[in-house]
């Protein structure tokens, strides 16, 4: 049963964060261009990582949230190498995803932990 929660949480987290990225990037790409667009995409990655970590961690625990962070980083790397991006975008997106997952885990721990 623990594997179902772990895998289900990771799948839900990736789906939720992917949906957020898709919807927000569609809006950003239609309204912004140039460096401003890439900065907005980095922010979108961070927000989506927070969302994915909270969703997956809520269902599957810490390891599901970590798995979502790893999968988001892999998907962002594939996207970065598939289309031209500025050189600063690669470390910025990696840092945004890592920070977003960490923040998501901290938010989850703060809401689930018992009051002191």
Coordinates of C-alpha atoms in Angstrom, one line a residue:
X1 CA 0.0 0.0 0.0
X2 CA 2.9 2.4 0.7
X3 CA 4.1 2.0 -2.9
X4 CA 0.7 3.0 -4.2
X5 CA 0.8 6.2 -2.1
X6 CA 4.4 6.9 -3.1
X7 CA 3.8 6.4 -6.9
X8 CA 0.4 8.0 -6.8
X9 CA 1.7 11.0 -5.0
X10 CA 4.6 11.4 -7.5
X11 CA 2.3 11.0 -10.5
X12 CA -0.2 13.6 -9.1
X13 CA 2.6 16.0 -8.3
X14 CA 4.2 15.8 -11.7
X15 CA 0.7 16.1 -13.4
X16 CA -0.2 19.1 -11.2
X17 CA 3.1 20.9 -11.7
X18 CA 3.1 20.1 -15.4
X19 CA -0.4 21.5 -15.8
X20 CA 0.6 24.6 -13.9
X21 CA 3.7 25.1 -16.1
X22 CA 1.7 24.5 -19.3
X23 CA -1.0 27.0 -18.4
X24 CA 1.3 29.7 -17.0
X25 CA 3.8 29.4 -19.9
X26 CA 1.1 29.7 -22.4
X27 CA 0.1 33.0 -20.8
X28 CA 3.7 34.2 -20.5
X29 CA 4.7 33.4 -24.1
X30 CA 1.7 35.3 -25.5
X31 CA 2.4 38.4 -23.5
X32 CA 6.1 38.7 -23.0
X33 CA 9.3 38.3 -25.0
X34 CA 13.0 38.3 -24.7
X35 CA 14.8 38.1 -21.3
X36 CA 11.6 39.0 -19.4
X37 CA 9.9 35.9 -20.8
X38 CA 12.8 33.7 -19.6
X39 CA 12.8 35.2 -16.2
X40 CA 9.0 34.6 -15.9
X41 CA 9.5 31.0 -16.9
X42 CA 12.1 30.5 -14.2
X43 CA 9.6 31.9 -11.7
X44 CA 6.9 29.6 -13.1
X45 CA 9.3 26.6 -12.6
X46 CA 9.7 27.6 -8.9
X47 CA 5.9 28.0 -8.4
X48 CA 5.2 24.7 -10.1
X49 CA 7.9 22.9 -8.1
X50 CA 6.2 24.2 -4.9
X51 CA 2.8 23.0 -6.1
X52 CA 4.2 19.6 -7.2
X53 CA 6.1 19.1 -3.9
X54 CA 3.1 19.9 -1.8
X55 CA 0.7 17.7 -3.8
X56 CA 3.0 14.7 -3.9
X57 CA 4.2 15.1 -0.4
X58 CA 0.7 15.3 0.9
X59 CA -0.2 12.0 -0.6
X60 CA 3.1 10.1 -0.9
X61 CA 5.4 11.7 1.7
X62 CA 8.9 13.2 1.4
X63 CA 10.3 10.8 -1.2
X64 CA 7.4 11.4 -3.6
X65 CA 8.1 15.1 -3.4
X66 CA 11.8 14.6 -4.0
X67 CA 10.9 12.4 -7.0
X68 CA 8.8 15.2 -8.4
X69 CA 11.7 17.6 -8.1
X70 CA 14.0 15.2 -9.9
X71 CA 11.5 14.6 -12.6
X72 CA 10.8 18.3 -13.1
X73 CA 14.5 19.0 -13.3
X74 CA 14.9 16.2 -15.9
X75 CA 12.0 17.6 -18.0
X76 CA 13.3 21.1 -17.7
X77 CA 16.7 19.9 -18.9
X78 CA 15.1 18.2 -21.9
X79 CA 13.2 21.4 -22.7
X80 CA 16.3 23.5 -22.4
X81 CA 18.3 21.3 -24.8
X82 CA 15.4 20.9 -27.3
X83 CA 15.1 24.7 -27.9
X84 CA 17.6 27.6 -27.7
X85 CA 17.7 29.2 -24.3
X86 CA 20.1 31.8 -22.8
X87 CA 23.1 30.2 -21.0
X88 CA 22.0 31.7 -17.6
X89 CA 18.6 29.9 -17.9
X90 CA 20.1 26.4 -17.2
X91 CA 21.4 27.1 -13.6
X92 CA 18.6 29.5 -12.9
X93 CA 15.9 26.9 -13.7
X94 CA 17.8 24.2 -11.8
X95 CA 18.0 26.4 -8.7
X96 CA 14.4 27.5 -9.1
X97 CA 13.2 23.9 -9.2
X98 CA 15.4 22.8 -6.2
X99 CA 14.3 25.9 -4.2
X100 CA 10.6 25.3 -5.1
X101 CA 10.7 21.7 -4.0
X102 CA 12.5 22.6 -0.7
X103 CA 9.9 25.4 0.0
X104 CA 7.1 23.0 -0.8
X105 CA 8.4 20.4 1.6
X106 CA 8.8 23.0 4.3
X107 CA 5.3 24.2 3.8
X108 CA 4.0 20.7 4.0
X109 CA 6.0 19.9 7.2
X110 CA 4.7 23.2 8.7
X111 CA 1.1 22.3 8.1
X112 CA 1.3 18.6 9.0
X113 CA 3.5 18.8 12.1
X114 CA 1.8 19.0 15.5
X115 CA 1.7 22.4 17.2
X116 CA 4.4 22.9 19.8

